[in-house]
Amino acid sequence: MSRKVLLIEDEPNITEAIRFLLTREGWQVDTHAEGTDAVQVILSARPDLVILDVMLPGKSGMDVLRDLREHDEMKALPVLMLTARGQSRDREMAEQAGVSRFMTKPFSNTEVLTAVRDLHAQASQS
Amino acid sequence: MATLNVLILVCLGYVVLLFGVAFAADRLAARGGGKWLRSPLIYTLSLSIYCTAWTFYGAVGNAARSGLEFVTIYLGPTLVMVSWWWGLRKLVRIGRSQRVTSIADLISSRYGKSNTLAVCVTILAVLGGTPYIALQLQSITLSFSIFAEADPTGLYREGSSVFWVAAGLAVFAILFGTRNLDANERHHGVVTAIALESVVKLFALLAVGVFVVWGVAGGLGPMMDQIDASEIGQWHVDAGRWTTFIFLSAAAFVCLPRMFQVMVVENDDESHLRTAAWAFPLYLLLMSLFVVPIAVVGLDLMPEGSNPDLFVLTVPLSQGNDWLAMLSFIGGFSSATSMVIVTAMALSTMVSNHVVMPIWLNTQEGTASVSGDVRTIVLMARRVSIAVIMALGYFYFQLSGGGAALTSIGLVAFAGISQILPALVGGLFWRGATRTGALVGLSVGFVLWIYTLLLPGMEGGIIPASVIEHGPFGWGWLRPQALFGIEGIDPMVHTVMWSLSLNTVAFCVVSMLSFPSPLERLQGAQFVNVFDHSVSARGWTGSVAQSEDLMIMTQRILGTIPAQEFFQAEAERQNGRPGRLPEPTPQFLERLERELSGSVGAATAHAMIGQIVGGASVSVEDLLAVADESAQMLEYSSQLEVKSTELSRTARQLREANAKLTQVSMQKDAFLSQVSHELRTPMTSIRAFSEILRDTEGLSADEQTRYSAIIHDEALRLTRLLDDLLDLSVLESGQVSLNMGDATLTEVLDRAVSSALAGGDRKLSVRRVRASERIPLHTDLDRLGQVFINLISNAQKYCDADDPALTISAHDVGGQVVIDFIDNGGGIPPEAQSMVFEKFARVGSDKAGGAGLGLAICREIMQRLGGEVAYLPGQGGAAFRVSLPLAYRQAAQ
């Protein structure tokens, strides 16, 4: 059974790096670079895990997450959030919005991989 | 025959008695007891200091010389008391409401508190009073000498006894007259003592009279026969002299400082005047009852040439009735001492208040601590004044030798002091009276009195006989005793007529011509209308019905609960009935006024209570004081207003500053957040790919090259970003130093175009109008070039036309060099046009490189160069216009 991750990120180089890492781990990596229709994309793609950037064109990652959690079937979806803005307020906002894991750029590759593994393991158990 | 020793002993005993009475009365009054001390009877008796030794002895002498004329001296005051008591009431009311201390104070107060006037009146009073005191001392000496002549031991020496009498009286006046600083307070001790003396002198005179009628003449019938037979009994009236003397004594009764002292200053209750109006004339009647019999019998009994002024003493003595003579002596002594004491007190108050204190205060000017020892100074001044006045009287007596008849000295003094009358009466009843008028009138009367009466009457010829005969410089119309050629009248009548009439005329005319000061006008209104706006001397009185009104008013001022608490406490204090309203007793009203004045000011509180309780309209002074307070409150509130305006202005500035700071801080936060994002994004890629390169085995060569290239690009992007940030921060902080140089626009554009196109990898054709570019520039050429490069590379990056082209054209518009950069792309959407120059502003989702600082940097640079860069809408494609002021071009030429 293939594990599917949806990566929503507008920086092409970062997208490529994460895609490279997760593909090697056996994930099917779908990508999207827009905030505006991100929720619709997630709802239709039904990924096992979402990696979400905060600074997205059109709609911020925070808003995307908040709207996503409005949908009942999306409440338990593991969401790993990445941000390049180094402010502690962002972490609080993300937690309120219902983030599963919050990570600041630049990150080390092992960090990302560990986080993805943990989140997936938790989601599989419950 | 009574020896002199016994007389002296009796005398001393009498003085000790007076001291005792005065002391006891003072003690009683200080303890708040002794209501009888403030009775109308005491008041009336104290008024009878009008009857001095002059009246006691001199009336008989006068009768013996001039028949019934002595009656005029009694008729004047009687007429005043009976027919003018309402005028006296006004005087007393004013005295109380203005807290007047003497007649000089009253005059000065009426005419705008003028001290000049006060000094004039004081001088007049002292000049008139000194001979009068001397007269009293003389009477004591004369009466002493009567006993001394009969004394075999011959111990009596005239001079020394008078000295001791004068000294003793001074001590008495100092002891009982200057106990309190407040001259307006009652001197119960002195008043009671002189009341006692009044009784003694009346009793003595009546006793002598009874003795003469029934003991010597042999009853009423024979007495009347004897009088009829005598020359005195002949009723012949010199109309001029009678009118003059009645008028003079009436005037003196009102104007004499000592009369003013007992009548106005020592008055406790103006209703006492009602009793005095009939009781005092009665007293005078009794005093005059036996004058004619004593004179007739004296003339009959005593040897030719004996002094008729002393018949009161010599008649009983000649009949061997020593004890009666002794009593008579004490009577005369009483008359003299009471007059001297009160006169000294009254004069000393005037001298210290209007002469000594102003001088002392003047010399003290500049020294800060005046208030501390003023009290002692005032008391000291008053005491010294008493001593000095007494000494003056004593020396006058010694120098004059006591020759003149008692009556004439008295009348001279009367004529002098009467000069105050026009100013006094005018001040009470005529609002038009002015200070200048009073001053001129007083001076005219004063000078005439001295010139026509005082100087010619003085022995030793101060005025040469020739002047009296022919006038000064031979001007007959200025003869002192026949002014304006009117001759043949009695000197006294002459003086009174001229001095008082000219005084009055001068007073009236000058008053009408001169203009009163505001204070004079106010005081004038207060004096003339005193009954309209002052309460009677008793203080507040009120009825229970008013308590409710008071309560309502107090609630309004103090608030409901404090007012109720105050009223309850007062009710409880009054009679232990906390549930009811307190009676509006004077004490309660006073406390209430104090309580209220804490909130609304003293004057307002007084006026408010006055309106409810007094029923009287509010006085001018009250209104002025209220106005004063309101003015102060207004000033205060306007100060508050100014302050609150200042405060609100400060607050607004603070708010603005705070808003600005908040905005700046938010901008800074946003900026930092942006910078952080722009820095972290390339670093994320760099870190991720370098870890991939490091950790991943078996990467293809293709992959390795590609990932290395990404790392390289991102590193460049990072460098560019750092360069831009540094550039911007230098430009924004204003620390940039311009490197001015000269070149034509063509040269600058050439360099910029080649440099921009070399750095980019997209194709862009640049069209230029070279003819328009031949403009010399004097500016920082590198910075200007930087702006151009930025604009050109933006076109290169973002122009979305298939065949991207940029047109650069230069114009001279309104004295400015204007360079337009217009491409053939879709342009910037209108909603983004205003934002393109903001930091990190990007249009759409362009990822074409820059961090969005380029145009912000351009804007900063153009600002430094004195020009601007702006978006030019409506040109089809994206259009930017750079403008430089002409000054730079001219500077280069």
PDB file of N, CA and C in Angstrom, chain A residues 10-14 16-18 20-21 24 34 53 55 57 83-87 89-90 104-111, chain B residues 669 672-674 676-678 680-681 683-685 687-689 691-692 695-697 699 703 706-707 710 713-714 717 845 847:
ATOM      1  N   ASP A  10       5.654  26.791  -2.304  1.00  0.00           N
ATOM      2  CA  ASP A  10       5.792  27.597  -3.526  1.00  0.00           C
ATOM      3  C   ASP A  10       7.229  27.766  -3.981  1.00  0.00           C
ATOM      4  N   GLU A  11       8.190  27.343  -3.164  1.00  0.00           N
ATOM      5  CA  GLU A  11       9.592  27.447  -3.577  1.00  0.00           C
ATOM      6  C   GLU A  11       9.984  26.170  -4.326  1.00  0.00           C
ATOM      7  N   PRO A  12      10.202  26.277  -5.633  1.00  0.00           N
ATOM      8  CA  PRO A  12      10.468  25.046  -6.409  1.00  0.00           C
ATOM      9  C   PRO A  12      11.670  24.247  -5.905  1.00  0.00           C
ATOM     10  N   ASN A  13      12.746  24.912  -5.467  1.00  0.00           N
ATOM     11  CA  ASN A  13      13.942  24.197  -5.020  1.00  0.00           C
ATOM     12  C   ASN A  13      13.678  23.393  -3.763  1.00  0.00           C
ATOM     13  N   ILE A  14      12.885  23.983  -2.830  1.00  0.00           N
ATOM     14  CA  ILE A  14      12.567  23.275  -1.595  1.00  0.00           C
ATOM     15  C   ILE A  14      11.658  22.076  -1.924  1.00  0.00           C
ATOM     16  N   GLU A  16      11.595  20.382  -4.604  1.00  0.00           N
ATOM     17  CA  GLU A  16      12.409  19.326  -5.219  1.00  0.00           C
ATOM     18  C   GLU A  16      13.206  18.553  -4.181  1.00  0.00           C
ATOM     19  N   ALA A  17      13.749  19.260  -3.208  1.00  0.00           N
ATOM     20  CA  ALA A  17      14.541  18.604  -2.165  1.00  0.00           C
ATOM     21  C   ALA A  17      13.679  17.625  -1.371  1.00  0.00           C
ATOM     22  N   ILE A  18      12.471  18.100  -0.936  1.00  0.00           N
ATOM     23  CA  ILE A  18      11.607  17.237  -0.119  1.00  0.00           C
ATOM     24  C   ILE A  18      11.101  16.054  -0.942  1.00  0.00           C
ATOM     25  N   PHE A  20      12.611  14.579  -3.330  1.00  0.00           N
ATOM     26  CA  PHE A  20      13.739  13.650  -3.447  1.00  0.00           C
ATOM     27  C   PHE A  20      13.844  12.794  -2.185  1.00  0.00           C
ATOM     28  N   LEU A  21      13.763  13.456  -1.011  1.00  0.00           N
ATOM     29  CA  LEU A  21      13.943  12.744   0.245  1.00  0.00           C
ATOM     30  C   LEU A  21      12.823  11.729   0.469  1.00  0.00           C
ATOM     31  N   ARG A  24      12.485   8.610  -1.823  1.00  0.00           N
ATOM     32  CA  ARG A  24      13.444   7.567  -1.445  1.00  0.00           C
ATOM     33  C   ARG A  24      12.953   6.787  -0.240  1.00  0.00           C
ATOM     34  N   GLU A  34       0.117  26.597  -4.530  1.00  0.00           N
ATOM     35  CA  GLU A  34      -0.827  27.700  -4.338  1.00  0.00           C
ATOM     36  C   GLU A  34      -1.574  27.548  -3.016  1.00  0.00           C
ATOM     37  N   ASP A  53       3.509  24.762   3.686  1.00  0.00           N
ATOM     38  CA  ASP A  53       4.316  25.978   3.912  1.00  0.00           C
ATOM     39  C   ASP A  53       3.375  27.079   4.419  1.00  0.00           C
ATOM     40  N   MET A  55       4.027  30.686   4.113  1.00  0.00           N
ATOM     41  CA  MET A  55       3.973  31.801   3.169  1.00  0.00           C
ATOM     42  C   MET A  55       3.643  31.280   1.782  1.00  0.00           C
ATOM     43  N   PRO A  57       1.419  31.856  -1.889  1.00  0.00           N
ATOM     44  CA  PRO A  57       0.714  32.867  -2.675  1.00  0.00           C
ATOM     45  C   PRO A  57      -0.791  32.624  -2.585  1.00  0.00           C
ATOM     46  N   THR A  83       7.804  26.795   8.220  1.00  0.00           N
ATOM     47  CA  THR A  83       7.775  28.251   8.039  1.00  0.00           C
ATOM     48  C   THR A  83       9.179  28.812   7.991  1.00  0.00           C
ATOM     49  N   ALA A  84       9.338  29.915   7.204  1.00  0.00           N
ATOM     50  CA  ALA A  84      10.634  30.579   7.144  1.00  0.00           C
ATOM     51  C   ALA A  84      10.641  31.828   8.012  1.00  0.00           C
ATOM     52  N   ARG A  85       9.450  32.160   8.590  1.00  0.00           N
ATOM     53  CA  ARG A  85       9.404  33.340   9.466  1.00  0.00           C
ATOM     54  C   ARG A  85       9.731  32.887  10.875  1.00  0.00           C
ATOM     55  N   GLY A  86      10.777  33.400  11.425  1.00  0.00           N
ATOM     56  CA  GLY A  86      11.250  32.879  12.708  1.00  0.00           C
ATOM     57  C   GLY A  86      10.581  33.480  13.917  1.00  0.00           C
ATOM     58  N   GLN A  87       9.249  33.474  13.935  1.00  0.00           N
ATOM     59  CA  GLN A  87       8.594  34.111  15.070  1.00  0.00           C
ATOM     60  C   GLN A  87       7.812  33.114  15.902  1.00  0.00           C
ATOM     61  N   ARG A  89       5.341  33.571  17.615  1.00  0.00           N
ATOM     62  CA  ARG A  89       3.890  33.731  17.563  1.00  0.00           C
ATOM     63  C   ARG A  89       3.290  32.772  16.524  1.00  0.00           C
ATOM     64  N   ASP A  90       4.081  32.519  15.473  1.00  0.00           N
ATOM     65  CA  ASP A  90       3.601  31.631  14.413  1.00  0.00           C
ATOM     66  C   ASP A  90       3.327  30.230  14.940  1.00  0.00           C
ATOM     67  N   THR A 104      10.703  24.892  11.679  1.00  0.00           N
ATOM     68  CA  THR A 104      11.211  26.140  11.127  1.00  0.00           C
ATOM     69  C   THR A 104      12.271  25.860  10.082  1.00  0.00           C
ATOM     70  N   LYS A 105      12.224  26.598   8.948  1.00  0.00           N
ATOM     71  CA  LYS A 105      13.253  26.490   7.904  1.00  0.00           C
ATOM     72  C   LYS A 105      14.457  27.302   8.348  1.00  0.00           C
ATOM     73  N   PRO A 106      15.678  27.032   8.040  1.00  0.00           N
ATOM     74  CA  PRO A 106      16.028  25.784   7.321  1.00  0.00           C
ATOM     75  C   PRO A 106      16.064  24.592   8.273  1.00  0.00           C
ATOM     76  N   PHE A 107      15.655  23.467   7.783  1.00  0.00           N
ATOM     77  CA  PHE A 107      15.610  22.257   8.603  1.00  0.00           C
ATOM     78  C   PHE A 107      16.654  21.278   8.089  1.00  0.00           C
ATOM     79  N   SER A 108      16.996  20.309   8.940  1.00  0.00           N
ATOM     80  CA  SER A 108      17.888  19.254   8.437  1.00  0.00           C
ATOM     81  C   SER A 108      17.008  18.149   7.859  1.00  0.00           C
ATOM     82  N   ASN A 109      17.527  17.455   6.892  1.00  0.00           N
ATOM     83  CA  ASN A 109      16.736  16.428   6.199  1.00  0.00           C
ATOM     84  C   ASN A 109      16.259  15.342   7.142  1.00  0.00           C
ATOM     85  N   THR A 110      17.130  14.961   8.092  1.00  0.00           N
ATOM     86  CA  THR A 110      16.725  13.914   9.025  1.00  0.00           C
ATOM     87  C   THR A 110      15.550  14.363   9.894  1.00  0.00           C
ATOM     88  N   GLU A 111      15.544  15.652  10.248  1.00  0.00           N
ATOM     89  CA  GLU A 111      14.427  16.191  11.023  1.00  0.00           C
ATOM     90  C   GLU A 111      13.113  15.953  10.286  1.00  0.00           C
TER      91      GLU A 111
ATOM     92  N   ASP B 669       8.500  44.779  12.590  1.00  0.00           N
ATOM     93  CA  ASP B 669       8.215  43.347  12.738  1.00  0.00           C
ATOM     94  C   ASP B 669       7.980  42.701  11.380  1.00  0.00           C
ATOM     95  N   LEU B 672      11.220  42.551   9.523  1.00  0.00           N
ATOM     96  CA  LEU B 672      12.092  41.490  10.023  1.00  0.00           C
ATOM     97  C   LEU B 672      11.579  40.121   9.597  1.00  0.00           C
ATOM     98  N   SER B 673      10.238  40.014   9.715  1.00  0.00           N
ATOM     99  CA  SER B 673       9.634  38.750   9.352  1.00  0.00           C
ATOM    100  C   SER B 673       9.882  38.442   7.857  1.00  0.00           C
ATOM    101  N   GLN B 674       9.768  39.513   7.042  1.00  0.00           N
ATOM    102  CA  GLN B 674      10.038  39.356   5.615  1.00  0.00           C
ATOM    103  C   GLN B 674      11.495  38.984   5.363  1.00  0.00           C
ATOM    104  N   SER B 676      13.542  37.660   7.394  1.00  0.00           N
ATOM    105  CA  SER B 676      13.782  36.306   7.867  1.00  0.00           C
ATOM    106  C   SER B 676      13.345  35.286   6.801  1.00  0.00           C
ATOM    107  N   HIS B 677      12.147  35.542   6.268  1.00  0.00           N
ATOM    108  CA  HIS B 677      11.639  34.623   5.254  1.00  0.00           C
ATOM    109  C   HIS B 677      12.538  34.587   4.026  1.00  0.00           C
ATOM    110  N   GLU B 678      12.951  35.795   3.581  1.00  0.00           N
ATOM    111  CA  GLU B 678      13.775  35.869   2.379  1.00  0.00           C
ATOM    112  C   GLU B 678      15.151  35.237   2.575  1.00  0.00           C
ATOM    113  N   ARG B 680      15.773  32.780   4.978  1.00  0.00           N
ATOM    114  CA  ARG B 680      15.671  31.352   5.307  1.00  0.00           C
ATOM    115  C   ARG B 680      15.316  30.486   4.082  1.00  0.00           C
ATOM    116  N   THR B 681      14.573  31.095   3.164  1.00  0.00           N
ATOM    117  CA  THR B 681      14.152  30.301   2.012  1.00  0.00           C
ATOM    118  C   THR B 681      15.342  29.793   1.176  1.00  0.00           C
ATOM    119  N   MET B 683      18.358  29.569   2.174  1.00  0.00           N
ATOM    120  CA  MET B 683      19.200  28.738   3.051  1.00  0.00           C
ATOM    121  C   MET B 683      18.621  27.337   3.195  1.00  0.00           C
ATOM    122  N   THR B 684      17.290  27.244   3.187  1.00  0.00           N
ATOM    123  CA  THR B 684      16.652  25.933   3.294  1.00  0.00           C
ATOM    124  C   THR B 684      17.053  25.049   2.098  1.00  0.00           C
ATOM    125  N   SER B 685      16.950  25.659   0.923  1.00  0.00           N
ATOM    126  CA  SER B 685      17.333  24.890  -0.262  1.00  0.00           C
ATOM    127  C   SER B 685      18.795  24.490  -0.196  1.00  0.00           C
ATOM    128  N   ARG B 687      20.733  24.126   2.383  1.00  0.00           N
ATOM    129  CA  ARG B 687      21.005  23.101   3.394  1.00  0.00           C
ATOM    130  C   ARG B 687      20.476  21.732   2.944  1.00  0.00           C
ATOM    131  N   ALA B 688      19.249  21.733   2.433  1.00  0.00           N
ATOM    132  CA  ALA B 688      18.648  20.460   2.033  1.00  0.00           C
ATOM    133  C   ALA B 688      19.498  19.762   0.967  1.00  0.00           C
ATOM    134  N   PHE B 689      19.867  20.537  -0.076  1.00  0.00           N
ATOM    135  CA  PHE B 689      20.626  19.906  -1.156  1.00  0.00           C
ATOM    136  C   PHE B 689      22.049  19.583  -0.761  1.00  0.00           C
ATOM    137  N   GLU B 691      22.894  18.576   2.166  1.00  0.00           N
ATOM    138  CA  GLU B 691      22.788  17.324   2.937  1.00  0.00           C
ATOM    139  C   GLU B 691      22.529  16.133   2.011  1.00  0.00           C
ATOM    140  N   ILE B 692      21.732  16.411   0.983  1.00  0.00           N
ATOM    141  CA  ILE B 692      21.493  15.323   0.017  1.00  0.00           C
ATOM    142  C   ILE B 692      22.803  14.907  -0.649  1.00  0.00           C
ATOM    143  N   ASP B 695      24.841  13.070   2.090  1.00  0.00           N
ATOM    144  CA  ASP B 695      24.378  11.837   2.704  1.00  0.00           C
ATOM    145  C   ASP B 695      23.965  10.744   1.689  1.00  0.00           C
ATOM    146  N   THR B 696      23.621  11.172   0.497  1.00  0.00           N
ATOM    147  CA  THR B 696      23.040  10.200  -0.416  1.00  0.00           C
ATOM    148  C   THR B 696      24.128   9.522  -1.260  1.00  0.00           C
ATOM    149  N   GLU B 697      24.136   8.173  -1.191  1.00  0.00           N
ATOM    150  CA  GLU B 697      25.116   7.459  -2.014  1.00  0.00           C
ATOM    151  C   GLU B 697      24.468   7.098  -3.346  1.00  0.00           C
ATOM    152  N   LEU B 699      24.322   8.914  -6.117  1.00  0.00           N
ATOM    153  CA  LEU B 699      23.683   9.968  -6.898  1.00  0.00           C
ATOM    154  C   LEU B 699      24.286   9.989  -8.298  1.00  0.00           C
ATOM    155  N   GLU B 703      22.436  14.353 -11.409  1.00  0.00           N
ATOM    156  CA  GLU B 703      21.827  14.847 -10.175  1.00  0.00           C
ATOM    157  C   GLU B 703      22.797  15.726  -9.394  1.00  0.00           C
ATOM    158  N   ARG B 706      23.131  19.069 -11.065  1.00  0.00           N
ATOM    159  CA  ARG B 706      21.897  19.860 -10.924  1.00  0.00           C
ATOM    160  C   ARG B 706      21.760  20.418  -9.510  1.00  0.00           C
ATOM    161  N   TYR B 707      22.022  19.533  -8.494  1.00  0.00           N
ATOM    162  CA  TYR B 707      21.846  19.993  -7.114  1.00  0.00           C
ATOM    163  C   TYR B 707      22.896  21.043  -6.741  1.00  0.00           C
ATOM    164  N   ILE B 710      21.754  24.301  -8.047  1.00  0.00           N
ATOM    165  CA  ILE B 710      20.726  24.908  -7.197  1.00  0.00           C
ATOM    166  C   ILE B 710      21.374  25.609  -6.001  1.00  0.00           C
ATOM    167  N   ASP B 713      22.892  28.849  -7.178  1.00  0.00           N
ATOM    168  CA  ASP B 713      21.910  29.888  -7.450  1.00  0.00           C
ATOM    169  C   ASP B 713      21.362  30.488  -6.149  1.00  0.00           C
ATOM    170  N   GLU B 714      21.044  29.578  -5.255  1.00  0.00           N
ATOM    171  CA  GLU B 714      20.459  30.058  -3.992  1.00  0.00           C
ATOM    172  C   GLU B 714      21.463  30.905  -3.203  1.00  0.00           C
ATOM    173  N   ARG B 717      21.481  34.226  -4.757  1.00  0.00           N
ATOM    174  CA  ARG B 717      20.268  34.951  -4.354  1.00  0.00           C
ATOM    175  C   ARG B 717      20.428  35.535  -2.959  1.00  0.00           C
ATOM    176  N   SER B 845       2.841  36.134  -8.516  1.00  0.00           N
ATOM    177  CA  SER B 845       3.625  35.071  -7.892  1.00  0.00           C
ATOM    178  C   SER B 845       4.995  34.961  -8.541  1.00  0.00           C
ATOM    179  N   LYS B 847       8.604  34.720  -9.378  1.00  0.00           N
ATOM    180  CA  LYS B 847       9.732  34.210  -8.587  1.00  0.00           C
ATOM    181  C   LYS B 847      11.021  34.512  -9.325  1.00  0.00           C
TER     182      LYS B 847
END
